[in-house]
Amino acid sequence: MKHVNRLLALAAFAIGGTAAFAQTTVPVVVGAPEKDIVISKHIYGHFSEHLGHCIYDGFWVNENLNVPKKDRIRLDIVDALKKIKIPNLRWPGGCFADEYHWRDGIGPRKQRPVMINTNWGNVTEDNSFGTHEFLELCSLLGTEPYITGNVGSGTVEEMSKWVEYLNFDGVSPVTGIRKQNGHEKPFNVSFWGVGNESWGCGGNMSPEFYASQFKRYATFCKNYPNAQLKKIASGPNVDDYRWTETLMKEVPSWLMWGLSLHYYTVPKDWGNKGSATQFDEKEYFTTMQKCLYMDELVTKHSAIMDKYDPKKHVSLVVDEWGIWTNVEPGTNGAFLYQQNSMRDALVAATTLNIFNNHADRVRMANLAQTINVLQALVLTDKEKMLLTPTYHVFDLYQVHQNAHQLKLHFASPDYSVGDQKIPAVNGSASQDSSGAIHISLVNLDASKKISISALLPANAGAKVSARVLTAAAFNSYNSFDEPNKVVPAAFSDFKKDGSQLAVTLPPISVVVLTIQ
């Protein structure tokens, strides 16, 4: 700590030395690579539930829709997601997972039974998008599937046979069915969620009861050659620390690869969440204040996990996160379709910085959700498709995937509204396998530029490049009439002098710098 304080003092001196000057320019020290801490690419995962138009009319479209597709998988969306290198995709839910029976979604499509989606609007689904279609989508995306099994209304045998169907390369009744359905070799799916929100829509269970259920289900979900399972337990809702304590105490770490955490940023309250685009600075500020609460949640849940798992074998998996607002006027309230503004981009960038900085424990996360639902990356309207500001954050931040974590040491100035204040600046940094350093910085202040003076490691490269995502207002968004209103641009408001890097962050901005 003394070493860090000395570096901070040197940085402050390098940018002017006076207290008054230091108040307007933030000294930042970029630490050396953390030896064994890698920012897992799986932090940048996504979530696609059978909800609204995420699957149907999202990934899976009518055969007559005039867009490029393979079978009924929409390829312009596939291409957009490949560009940002999504590492995993969670399916089929969400609450839907605990009413989904996988055998209904295999075999000839015309012979598949229909089902009622009781969680999301009581719509009738034809099960045309099932296990094989999902895994074909993952293959096209070049991403790893993350399947959530049915604990709430299913059985141990049902989930066990799903694992066998997908992963066993031998002779059995279910592998024979898989081969009849056109897939001779196993899919080798490693990531498995054992239920979803078992404290709520997944069964309203107590943590003690769920811990017992997890051990039963996990025991009968077998490892087969080339498919060692990463079993993820249904973890706590927000700040239910007792749930985490119980699971970590009752479930051995060798049986549980990960423990999930769900937290949504709700601008107002659950009765009236607030508009996605019509809000003032006070509501914007409150939203970012709630977004920053993720850091406290991750810190406190991680501390409990450390108590029982000091070597950090169990990953904290934040497999549902994002901003949740009221649906767009005139849309189905059960379909959770919301617009996506610059505020959403700042929520995404800030949250990803938090995960990057906790990469010793957070090794997987899934934004909710990929298309047309909640904080989506992509919105569609028949043939039209647009990329949201949130998509562009994931594009900028892909440089952190599987890079070594670097610590940023700084004291942020305050961003104040009324008598409330939050840190105006947050950030994270990494060094990739080529030696390039990547620094992502977020300025939440709605009106003020903030200057940064970063002291880089001695071996940092000489060349600096940067991109910025910002907008005229925090509620600016991309529409089908103006799909490129909020997009990344080249950024040049920086200057490097030796190991010192001076950067000026615009208001409401996300800046990613690369030093190589």
Short mmCIF file of C-alpha atoms in Angstrom, two decimals:
data_model
loop_
_atom_site.label_atom_id
_atom_site.label_comp_id
_atom_site.label_asym_id
_atom_site.label_seq_id
_atom_site.Cartn_x
_atom_site.Cartn_y
_atom_site.Cartn_z
CA MET A 1 0.00 0.00 0.00
CA LYS A 2 2.88 2.40 0.77
CA HIS A 3 4.24 1.68 -2.71
CA VAL A 4 0.88 2.51 -4.29
CA ASN A 5 0.56 5.72 -2.25
CA ARG A 6 4.03 6.77 -3.35
CA LEU A 7 3.11 6.17 -6.98
CA LEU A 8 -0.09 8.16 -6.55
CA ALA A 9 1.89 11.03 -5.07
CA LEU A 10 4.32 10.91 -7.99
CA ALA A 11 1.44 10.89 -10.45
CA ALA A 12 -0.16 13.89 -8.76
CA PHE A 13 3.17 15.71 -8.86
CA ALA A 14 3.63 14.87 -12.53
CA ILE A 15 0.33 16.54 -13.42
CA GLY A 16 0.92 19.75 -11.52
CA GLY A 17 1.71 19.07 -7.89
CA THR A 18 -0.90 21.41 -6.37
CA ALA A 19 -3.95 20.25 -4.45
CA ALA A 20 -6.24 22.48 -6.49
CA PHE A 21 -4.97 21.01 -9.75
CA ALA A 22 -5.27 17.44 -8.45
CA GLN A 23 -8.98 18.00 -7.79
CA THR A 24 -9.67 18.39 -11.51
CA THR A 25 -7.18 15.82 -12.76
CA VAL A 26 -7.36 12.28 -11.42
CA PRO A 27 -4.03 10.50 -10.87
CA VAL A 28 -4.24 6.81 -11.80
CA VAL A 29 -1.59 4.15 -11.33
CA VAL A 30 -1.77 1.09 -13.57
CA GLY A 31 -0.39 -1.84 -11.62
CA ALA A 32 1.65 -4.77 -12.84
CA PRO A 33 -0.20 -7.87 -14.11
CA GLU A 34 -1.84 -9.90 -11.36
CA LYS A 35 0.13 -13.15 -11.51
CA ASP A 36 -2.65 -15.70 -11.59
CA ILE A 37 -5.74 -13.62 -12.27
CA VAL A 38 -7.13 -13.85 -15.77
CA ILE A 39 -10.29 -12.02 -16.80
CA SER A 40 -12.23 -15.00 -18.07
CA LYS A 41 -13.81 -14.56 -21.46
CA HIS A 42 -16.94 -16.12 -19.96
CA ILE A 43 -17.61 -12.89 -18.04
CA TYR A 44 -18.78 -11.61 -21.44
CA GLY A 45 -21.55 -14.20 -21.82
CA HIS A 46 -25.17 -13.72 -22.82
CA PHE A 47 -28.60 -15.08 -22.05
CA SER A 48 -31.43 -16.10 -24.36
CA GLU A 49 -34.67 -17.24 -22.77
CA HIS A 50 -37.93 -18.31 -24.35
CA LEU A 51 -39.38 -14.90 -23.58
CA GLY A 52 -41.04 -12.41 -25.89
CA HIS A 53 -39.18 -12.18 -29.20
CA CYS A 54 -35.74 -13.31 -28.06
CA ILE A 55 -35.91 -16.82 -29.55
CA TYR A 56 -38.98 -16.74 -31.76
CA ASP A 57 -38.76 -13.74 -34.16
CA GLY A 58 -35.28 -13.10 -32.78
CA PHE A 59 -32.78 -15.87 -33.37
CA TRP A 60 -35.42 -18.15 -34.92
CA VAL A 61 -37.51 -16.54 -37.63
CA ASN A 62 -40.30 -17.43 -40.00
CA GLU A 63 -38.99 -19.27 -43.06
CA ASN A 64 -40.60 -16.59 -45.28
CA LEU A 65 -38.81 -13.64 -43.65
CA ASN A 66 -36.53 -12.03 -46.23
CA VAL A 67 -33.26 -12.11 -44.27
CA PRO A 68 -30.17 -14.32 -44.61
CA LYS A 69 -30.67 -17.48 -42.58
CA LYS A 70 -29.59 -21.07 -42.14
CA ASP A 71 -32.67 -23.20 -41.62
CA ARG A 72 -34.55 -20.58 -39.56
CA ILE A 73 -31.56 -19.12 -37.69
CA ARG A 74 -31.12 -15.44 -38.56
CA LEU A 75 -27.58 -14.97 -39.86
CA ASP A 76 -27.21 -11.19 -39.71
CA ILE A 77 -27.65 -11.50 -35.94
CA VAL A 78 -25.18 -14.39 -35.86
CA ASP A 79 -22.62 -12.28 -37.73
CA ALA A 80 -23.07 -9.35 -35.34
CA LEU A 81 -22.57 -11.55 -32.28
CA LYS A 82 -19.56 -13.32 -33.79
CA LYS A 83 -17.94 -9.91 -34.23
CA ILE A 84 -17.95 -9.32 -30.46
CA LYS A 85 -16.83 -12.90 -29.75
CA ILE A 86 -19.60 -13.92 -27.39
CA PRO A 87 -18.05 -16.76 -25.34
CA ASN A 88 -21.18 -18.53 -24.10
CA LEU A 89 -24.95 -18.45 -24.44
CA ARG A 90 -27.35 -19.43 -21.64
CA TRP A 91 -30.58 -21.24 -22.58
CA PRO A 92 -33.55 -22.04 -22.25
CA GLY A 93 -34.08 -19.83 -19.19
CA GLY A 94 -34.61 -18.18 -16.78
CA CYS A 95 -37.96 -19.02 -15.26
CA PHE A 96 -38.84 -20.85 -18.48
CA ALA A 97 -36.16 -23.49 -17.77
CA ASP A 98 -38.07 -24.95 -14.84
CA GLU A 99 -41.14 -25.67 -16.95
CA TYR A 100 -39.24 -26.88 -20.03
CA HIS A 101 -39.07 -30.61 -20.81
CA TRP A 102 -36.28 -31.23 -23.27
CA ARG A 103 -37.78 -34.32 -24.91
CA ASP A 104 -40.61 -32.12 -26.26
CA GLY A 105 -38.04 -30.17 -28.31
CA ILE A 106 -36.32 -32.96 -30.23
CA GLY A 107 -37.28 -35.08 -33.22
CA PRO A 108 -39.32 -34.11 -36.31
CA ARG A 109 -40.69 -30.63 -35.71
CA LYS A 110 -44.19 -31.40 -36.94
CA GLN A 111 -44.43 -34.17 -34.34
CA ARG A 112 -43.30 -32.05 -31.38
CA PRO A 113 -46.02 -31.21 -28.83
CA VAL A 114 -46.93 -27.57 -28.29
CA MET A 115 -46.57 -26.03 -24.83
CA ILE A 116 -47.85 -23.02 -22.91
CA ASN A 117 -45.22 -20.56 -21.71
CA THR A 118 -46.89 -19.82 -18.36
CA ASN A 119 -44.15 -17.48 -17.14
CA TRP A 120 -44.17 -15.09 -20.07
CA GLY A 121 -47.65 -14.29 -21.29
CA ASN A 122 -49.23 -17.76 -21.58
CA VAL A 123 -48.26 -17.86 -25.23
CA THR A 124 -48.32 -21.20 -27.04
CA GLU A 125 -44.98 -22.40 -28.41
CA ASP A 126 -44.59 -25.10 -31.03
CA ASN A 127 -41.20 -26.32 -29.71
CA SER A 128 -39.68 -25.86 -33.18
CA PHE A 129 -36.63 -24.36 -31.47
CA GLY A 130 -35.23 -27.08 -29.21
CA THR A 131 -31.97 -28.70 -28.20
CA HIS A 132 -30.57 -29.38 -31.68
CA GLU A 133 -31.55 -25.94 -32.96
CA PHE A 134 -29.91 -24.26 -29.96
CA LEU A 135 -26.70 -26.20 -30.38
CA GLU A 136 -26.65 -25.46 -34.12
CA LEU A 137 -26.97 -21.78 -33.19
CA CYS A 138 -24.03 -22.11 -30.78
CA SER A 139 -22.00 -23.80 -33.51
CA LEU A 140 -22.71 -20.97 -35.94
CA LEU A 141 -21.78 -18.42 -33.25
CA GLY A 142 -18.62 -20.30 -32.28
CA THR A 143 -19.75 -20.10 -28.66
CA GLU A 144 -20.12 -22.50 -25.75
CA PRO A 145 -23.63 -23.56 -24.77
CA TYR A 146 -24.75 -23.06 -21.17
CA ILE A 147 -27.87 -25.17 -20.57
CA THR A 148 -30.09 -24.71 -17.53
CA GLY A 149 -31.81 -27.91 -16.42
CA ASN A 150 -35.33 -28.27 -15.05
CA VAL A 151 -35.28 -28.76 -11.28
CA GLY A 152 -38.55 -27.01 -10.45
CA SER A 153 -40.98 -29.24 -12.37
CA GLY A 154 -38.59 -31.87 -13.71
CA THR A 155 -36.90 -34.94 -12.31
CA VAL A 156 -33.37 -36.10 -11.62
CA GLU A 157 -33.80 -38.74 -14.33
CA GLU A 158 -34.91 -36.16 -16.89
CA MET A 159 -31.85 -33.96 -16.42
CA SER A 160 -29.52 -36.93 -16.20
CA LYS A 161 -30.79 -38.26 -19.51
CA TRP A 162 -30.42 -34.83 -21.15
CA VAL A 163 -26.73 -34.84 -20.18
CA GLU A 164 -26.40 -38.39 -21.51
CA TYR A 165 -28.21 -37.52 -24.75
CA LEU A 166 -25.79 -34.66 -25.41
CA ASN A 167 -22.51 -36.00 -24.07
CA PHE A 168 -22.30 -39.81 -24.22
CA ASP A 169 -20.40 -41.30 -27.17
CA GLY A 170 -21.66 -44.83 -26.79
CA VAL A 171 -24.68 -47.09 -27.11
CA SER A 172 -27.74 -46.30 -24.99
CA PRO A 173 -31.44 -45.67 -25.64
CA VAL A 174 -31.09 -41.88 -25.58
CA THR A 175 -27.93 -41.75 -27.68
CA GLY A 176 -29.73 -43.92 -30.21
CA ILE A 177 -32.46 -41.27 -30.36
CA ARG A 178 -29.84 -38.54 -30.79
CA LYS A 179 -28.38 -40.39 -33.75
CA GLN A 180 -31.85 -40.85 -35.27
CA ASN A 181 -32.25 -37.08 -34.91
CA GLY A 182 -29.20 -36.50 -37.07
CA HIS A 183 -26.26 -36.09 -34.71
CA GLU A 184 -24.00 -39.13 -34.64
CA LYS A 185 -21.34 -37.74 -32.29
CA PRO A 186 -21.96 -36.12 -28.87
CA PHE A 187 -22.20 -32.36 -28.45
CA ASN A 188 -19.99 -32.32 -25.32
CA VAL A 189 -21.79 -29.59 -23.38
CA SER A 190 -19.86 -28.63 -20.23
CA PHE A 191 -21.80 -25.74 -18.65
CA TRP A 192 -24.96 -26.89 -16.83
CA GLY A 193 -27.18 -24.86 -14.55
CA VAL A 194 -28.94 -27.00 -11.95
CA GLY A 195 -32.23 -25.11 -11.86
CA ASN A 196 -32.85 -21.38 -11.96
CA GLU A 197 -33.93 -18.99 -9.21
CA SER A 198 -34.86 -21.90 -7.01
CA TRP A 199 -35.68 -19.36 -4.28
CA GLY A 200 -38.48 -18.00 -6.52
CA CYS A 201 -39.97 -19.04 -9.86
CA GLY A 202 -37.85 -22.20 -9.84
CA GLY A 203 -39.68 -23.70 -6.87
CA ASN A 204 -39.84 -21.23 -3.94
CA MET A 205 -37.37 -23.44 -2.08
CA SER A 206 -35.48 -22.77 1.12
CA PRO A 207 -31.68 -22.74 0.77
CA GLU A 208 -31.43 -25.92 2.85
CA PHE A 209 -33.91 -27.76 0.65
CA TYR A 210 -32.27 -26.54 -2.56
CA ALA A 211 -28.80 -27.53 -1.31
CA SER A 212 -30.09 -31.07 -0.88
CA GLN A 213 -31.74 -31.01 -4.31
CA PHE A 214 -28.57 -29.70 -5.95
CA LYS A 215 -26.52 -32.55 -4.52
CA ARG A 216 -29.03 -35.11 -5.82
CA TYR A 217 -29.22 -33.64 -9.32
CA ALA A 218 -25.49 -32.96 -9.58
CA THR A 219 -24.67 -36.51 -8.50
CA PHE A 220 -26.67 -38.03 -11.35
CA CYS A 221 -25.44 -35.59 -14.01
CA LYS A 222 -22.47 -37.66 -15.10
CA ASN A 223 -19.13 -36.74 -16.59
CA TYR A 224 -18.47 -38.48 -19.89
CA PRO A 225 -15.16 -38.50 -21.81
CA ASN A 226 -14.50 -35.10 -23.43
CA ALA A 227 -17.27 -33.46 -21.37
CA GLN A 228 -16.30 -32.71 -17.79
CA LEU A 229 -19.34 -30.91 -16.41
CA LYS A 230 -19.19 -27.44 -14.88
CA LYS A 231 -22.27 -27.59 -12.65
CA ILE A 232 -23.66 -24.23 -11.59
CA ALA A 233 -25.91 -24.03 -8.54
CA SER A 234 -28.87 -21.67 -8.38
CA GLY A 235 -27.49 -18.99 -6.12
CA PRO A 236 -28.83 -16.01 -4.21
CA ASN A 237 -31.26 -13.30 -5.17
CA VAL A 238 -29.46 -9.97 -4.76
CA ASP A 239 -28.37 -9.68 -1.09
CA ASP A 240 -29.62 -12.99 0.27
CA TYR A 241 -26.32 -13.76 1.99
CA ARG A 242 -27.90 -16.59 3.99
CA TRP A 243 -28.51 -18.45 0.72
CA THR A 244 -24.84 -18.18 -0.20
CA GLU A 245 -23.75 -19.20 3.28
CA THR A 246 -26.00 -22.27 3.22
CA LEU A 247 -24.93 -23.45 -0.22
CA MET A 248 -21.23 -22.98 0.47
CA LYS A 249 -21.56 -24.78 3.80
CA GLU A 250 -23.70 -27.69 2.58
CA VAL A 251 -22.35 -28.38 -0.94
CA PRO A 252 -18.77 -29.61 -1.39
CA SER A 253 -16.70 -27.45 -3.69
CA TRP A 254 -15.74 -30.42 -5.90
CA LEU A 255 -19.41 -30.90 -6.83
CA MET A 256 -20.16 -27.27 -7.67
CA TRP A 257 -18.21 -25.41 -10.36
CA GLY A 258 -20.17 -22.21 -9.87
CA LEU A 259 -22.74 -20.41 -7.76
CA SER A 260 -25.04 -18.00 -9.56
CA LEU A 261 -26.08 -14.48 -8.53
CA HIS A 262 -28.94 -12.45 -10.00
CA TYR A 263 -29.23 -8.68 -9.75
CA TYR A 264 -31.08 -6.21 -11.95
CA THR A 265 -30.65 -2.44 -11.97
CA VAL A 266 -34.18 -1.02 -11.66
CA PRO A 267 -34.26 2.79 -12.08
CA LYS A 268 -37.30 3.38 -9.83
CA ASP A 269 -38.96 0.40 -8.14
CA TRP A 270 -40.51 -2.91 -9.14
CA GLY A 271 -44.03 -1.43 -9.28
CA ASN A 272 -42.97 1.29 -11.72
CA LYS A 273 -39.51 0.62 -13.04
CA GLY A 274 -39.24 3.81 -15.09
CA SER A 275 -39.02 4.54 -18.79
CA ALA A 276 -36.15 3.30 -20.90
CA THR A 277 -35.79 6.66 -22.64
CA GLN A 278 -37.84 9.34 -20.84
CA PHE A 279 -35.99 10.25 -17.64
CA ASP A 280 -34.22 13.22 -16.07
CA GLU A 281 -30.78 13.55 -14.51
CA LYS A 282 -32.04 12.62 -11.04
CA GLU A 283 -33.36 9.30 -12.34
CA TYR A 284 -30.22 8.76 -14.39
CA PHE A 285 -28.12 9.34 -11.26
CA THR A 286 -30.25 6.93 -9.18
CA THR A 287 -29.90 4.29 -11.89
CA MET A 288 -26.12 4.51 -11.85
CA GLN A 289 -26.12 4.49 -8.05
CA LYS A 290 -28.06 1.21 -8.14
CA CYS A 291 -25.78 -0.17 -10.84
CA LEU A 292 -22.73 0.44 -8.64
CA TYR A 293 -24.37 -1.67 -5.91
CA MET A 294 -23.16 -4.68 -7.89
CA ASP A 295 -19.68 -4.11 -6.49
CA GLU A 296 -20.93 -4.43 -2.90
CA LEU A 297 -22.92 -7.55 -3.76
CA VAL A 298 -19.99 -9.27 -5.44
CA THR A 299 -17.64 -8.27 -2.61
CA LYS A 300 -19.89 -9.57 0.17
CA HIS A 301 -20.92 -12.81 -1.56
CA SER A 302 -17.27 -13.43 -2.43
CA ALA A 303 -16.26 -12.95 1.22
CA ILE A 304 -18.71 -15.68 2.27
CA MET A 305 -17.41 -17.94 -0.47
CA ASP A 306 -13.83 -17.27 0.67
CA LYS A 307 -14.76 -18.50 4.16
CA TYR A 308 -15.61 -21.98 2.84
CA ASP A 309 -13.51 -22.00 -0.33
CA PRO A 310 -10.33 -20.00 0.33
CA LYS A 311 -8.63 -21.40 -2.76
CA LYS A 312 -11.47 -20.07 -4.92
CA HIS A 313 -12.41 -23.31 -6.66
CA VAL A 314 -16.05 -22.22 -6.95
CA SER A 315 -16.80 -19.45 -9.42
CA LEU A 316 -19.30 -16.68 -8.78
CA VAL A 317 -21.51 -16.73 -11.88
CA VAL A 318 -23.60 -13.57 -12.35
CA ASP A 319 -25.80 -15.20 -14.95
CA GLU A 320 -28.57 -12.58 -14.93
CA TRP A 321 -27.73 -8.90 -14.78
CA GLY A 322 -28.65 -5.68 -16.54
CA ILE A 323 -31.08 -2.79 -16.44
CA TRP A 324 -34.82 -3.52 -16.22
CA THR A 325 -37.27 -0.75 -17.16
CA ASN A 326 -40.91 -0.54 -18.14
CA VAL A 327 -41.73 -2.07 -21.52
CA GLU A 328 -42.10 0.19 -24.51
CA PRO A 329 -45.60 1.72 -24.80
CA GLY A 330 -47.94 -0.40 -26.91
CA THR A 331 -45.97 -3.65 -26.51
CA ASN A 332 -46.93 -6.82 -24.65
CA GLY A 333 -46.08 -6.33 -20.98
CA ALA A 334 -45.03 -9.97 -20.60
CA PHE A 335 -42.51 -9.73 -23.46
CA LEU A 336 -40.17 -7.27 -21.65
CA TYR A 337 -39.24 -5.31 -24.77
CA GLN A 338 -37.42 -2.10 -23.84
CA GLN A 339 -35.33 0.46 -25.70
CA ASN A 340 -31.63 0.81 -24.99
CA SER A 341 -30.00 4.18 -24.39
CA MET A 342 -26.59 5.64 -23.57
CA ARG A 343 -27.55 5.10 -19.92
CA ASP A 344 -27.74 1.36 -20.63
CA ALA A 345 -24.28 1.47 -22.19
CA LEU A 346 -22.91 3.10 -19.03
CA VAL A 347 -24.62 0.43 -16.90
CA ALA A 348 -23.01 -2.28 -19.05
CA ALA A 349 -19.54 -0.73 -19.04
CA THR A 350 -19.60 -0.04 -15.30
CA THR A 351 -20.81 -3.56 -14.49
CA LEU A 352 -18.19 -5.17 -16.71
CA ASN A 353 -15.51 -3.09 -15.00
CA ILE A 354 -16.75 -4.44 -11.66
CA PHE A 355 -16.57 -8.02 -12.93
CA ASN A 356 -13.10 -7.48 -14.41
CA ASN A 357 -11.89 -6.16 -11.06
CA HIS A 358 -13.29 -9.23 -9.27
CA ALA A 359 -11.98 -11.73 -11.81
CA ASP A 360 -10.40 -13.86 -9.08
CA ARG A 361 -13.93 -15.01 -8.14
CA VAL A 362 -16.26 -13.85 -10.93
CA ARG A 363 -15.49 -16.14 -13.86
CA MET A 364 -18.77 -16.09 -15.74
CA ALA A 365 -21.65 -13.69 -16.30
CA ASN A 366 -24.62 -13.40 -18.63
CA LEU A 367 -26.31 -10.18 -19.66
CA ALA A 368 -30.10 -10.39 -19.80
CA GLN A 369 -30.95 -10.70 -22.67
CA THR A 370 -29.53 -10.99 -26.18
CA ILE A 371 -32.37 -9.93 -28.52
CA ASN A 372 -35.54 -7.85 -28.00
CA VAL A 373 -35.72 -8.50 -24.23
CA LEU A 374 -34.53 -6.31 -21.33
CA GLN A 375 -31.00 -4.91 -21.91
CA ALA A 376 -30.68 -6.35 -25.38
CA LEU A 377 -27.71 -6.22 -27.71
CA VAL A 378 -29.94 -6.43 -30.78
CA LEU A 379 -33.43 -5.14 -31.58
CA THR A 380 -35.44 -6.35 -34.57
CA ASP A 381 -38.55 -5.31 -36.45
CA LYS A 382 -39.32 -7.89 -39.13
CA GLU A 383 -36.40 -7.58 -41.62
CA LYS A 384 -34.88 -4.60 -39.79
CA MET A 385 -32.15 -5.05 -37.20
CA LEU A 386 -30.18 -2.58 -35.11
CA LEU A 387 -27.30 -2.76 -32.66
CA THR A 388 -27.85 -1.07 -29.31
CA PRO A 389 -25.41 1.08 -27.33
CA THR A 390 -24.96 -1.92 -25.02
CA TYR A 391 -23.79 -4.01 -27.98
CA HIS A 392 -21.10 -1.43 -28.69
CA VAL A 393 -19.80 -1.66 -25.11
CA PHE A 394 -19.29 -5.41 -25.54
CA ASP A 395 -17.53 -4.66 -28.81
CA LEU A 396 -15.15 -2.23 -27.09
CA TYR A 397 -14.55 -4.49 -24.10
CA GLN A 398 -13.82 -7.72 -25.95
CA VAL A 399 -10.11 -6.83 -25.62
CA HIS A 400 -10.27 -7.91 -21.95
CA GLN A 401 -11.32 -11.48 -22.72
CA ASN A 402 -8.78 -13.96 -21.26
CA ALA A 403 -6.27 -11.17 -20.57
CA HIS A 404 -4.36 -10.82 -17.29
CA GLN A 405 -5.96 -8.45 -14.83
CA LEU A 406 -4.18 -5.16 -14.06
CA LYS A 407 -5.16 -3.18 -10.98
CA LEU A 408 -6.06 0.48 -11.35
CA HIS A 409 -5.30 2.57 -8.26
CA PHE A 410 -7.10 5.91 -8.06
CA ALA A 411 -9.54 7.97 -6.05
CA SER A 412 -12.48 9.06 -8.16
CA PRO A 413 -13.95 12.55 -7.92
CA ASP A 414 -17.61 12.71 -6.93
CA TYR A 415 -20.56 13.06 -9.24
CA SER A 416 -23.26 14.80 -7.19
CA VAL A 417 -26.97 15.34 -7.72
CA GLY A 418 -28.74 17.05 -4.84
CA ASP A 419 -27.28 15.73 -1.60
CA GLN A 420 -26.31 12.39 -3.13
CA LYS A 421 -22.96 11.48 -4.66
CA ILE A 422 -21.33 8.55 -6.42
CA PRO A 423 -17.85 8.02 -7.90
CA ALA A 424 -17.78 9.76 -11.27
CA VAL A 425 -15.13 7.48 -12.74
CA ASN A 426 -14.74 3.73 -12.79
CA GLY A 427 -12.41 1.54 -14.79
CA SER A 428 -10.57 -1.73 -15.29
CA ALA A 429 -7.44 -2.81 -17.11
CA SER A 430 -5.76 -5.88 -18.52
CA GLN A 431 -2.72 -7.07 -20.45
CA ASP A 432 -3.22 -9.54 -23.26
CA SER A 433 -0.95 -12.29 -24.51
CA SER A 434 0.77 -9.94 -26.97
CA GLY A 435 1.76 -7.58 -24.14
CA ALA A 436 -0.75 -4.88 -25.10
CA ILE A 437 -2.36 -3.03 -22.19
CA HIS A 438 -6.07 -2.22 -22.37
CA ILE A 439 -7.68 0.36 -20.08
CA SER A 440 -11.45 0.87 -20.01
CA LEU A 441 -12.63 4.08 -18.32
CA VAL A 442 -16.16 5.30 -17.69
CA ASN A 443 -17.18 8.88 -16.87
CA LEU A 444 -20.68 8.88 -15.34
CA ASP A 445 -20.83 12.64 -14.83
CA ALA A 446 -23.60 14.05 -17.00
CA SER A 447 -21.94 17.40 -17.68
CA LYS A 448 -18.26 17.48 -16.70
CA LYS A 449 -15.17 16.37 -18.54
CA ILE A 450 -12.70 14.57 -16.29
CA SER A 451 -8.97 14.52 -16.87
CA ILE A 452 -6.98 11.41 -16.07
CA SER A 453 -3.23 11.17 -15.63
CA ALA A 454 -2.20 7.54 -15.71
CA LEU A 455 1.20 6.27 -14.64
CA LEU A 456 1.82 3.20 -16.80
CA PRO A 457 4.04 0.21 -16.06
CA ALA A 458 7.63 0.76 -17.08
CA ASN A 459 7.42 -1.81 -19.88
CA ALA A 460 4.31 -0.32 -21.49
CA GLY A 461 4.50 0.16 -25.25
CA ALA A 462 4.84 3.49 -27.02
CA LYS A 463 1.82 3.39 -29.32
CA VAL A 464 -1.61 4.42 -28.03
CA SER A 465 -4.96 4.05 -29.77
CA ALA A 466 -8.44 4.56 -28.37
CA ARG A 467 -12.16 4.46 -29.08
CA VAL A 468 -15.02 6.23 -27.34
CA LEU A 469 -18.72 5.66 -26.95
CA THR A 470 -20.68 8.75 -25.97
CA ALA A 471 -23.83 10.63 -26.95
CA ALA A 472 -25.47 14.02 -26.90
CA ALA A 473 -27.59 12.99 -23.90
CA PHE A 474 -27.78 10.09 -21.46
CA ASN A 475 -31.14 9.08 -22.96
CA SER A 476 -29.96 9.09 -26.57
CA TYR A 477 -30.68 5.77 -28.30
CA ASN A 478 -30.57 4.00 -31.65
CA SER A 479 -33.89 3.63 -33.46
CA PHE A 480 -34.81 1.97 -36.72
CA ASP A 481 -34.98 5.47 -38.23
CA GLU A 482 -31.60 6.45 -36.71
CA PRO A 483 -29.72 3.18 -36.09
CA ASN A 484 -26.30 4.85 -35.78
CA LYS A 485 -27.06 7.66 -33.36
CA VAL A 486 -24.93 6.09 -30.60
CA VAL A 487 -21.90 4.28 -32.02
CA PRO A 488 -18.20 4.07 -31.17
CA ALA A 489 -15.77 6.51 -32.72
CA ALA A 490 -12.04 7.00 -32.83
CA PHE A 491 -10.77 8.92 -29.80
CA SER A 492 -7.73 11.18 -29.72
CA ASP A 493 -8.03 13.33 -26.58
CA PHE A 494 -4.96 11.79 -24.97
CA LYS A 495 -1.22 12.39 -24.85
CA LYS A 496 1.57 10.03 -23.85
CA ASP A 497 4.84 11.32 -22.43
CA GLY A 498 7.11 8.50 -21.36
CA SER A 499 5.25 6.42 -18.81
CA GLN A 500 2.66 9.15 -18.27
CA LEU A 501 -0.65 9.03 -20.18
CA ALA A 502 -2.99 12.02 -20.00
CA VAL A 503 -6.61 11.44 -21.04
CA THR A 504 -9.66 13.68 -21.00
CA LEU A 505 -12.93 11.79 -20.66
CA PRO A 506 -16.03 13.43 -22.13
CA PRO A 507 -19.19 13.47 -20.00
CA ILE A 508 -21.27 10.25 -20.11
CA SER A 509 -18.59 8.33 -21.95
CA VAL A 510 -16.88 4.97 -22.23
CA VAL A 511 -13.27 5.14 -23.42
CA VAL A 512 -11.08 2.11 -24.12
CA LEU A 513 -7.36 2.74 -24.65
CA THR A 514 -4.79 0.28 -25.99
CA ILE A 515 -1.07 0.76 -25.31
CA GLN A 516 1.22 -1.49 -27.34
#
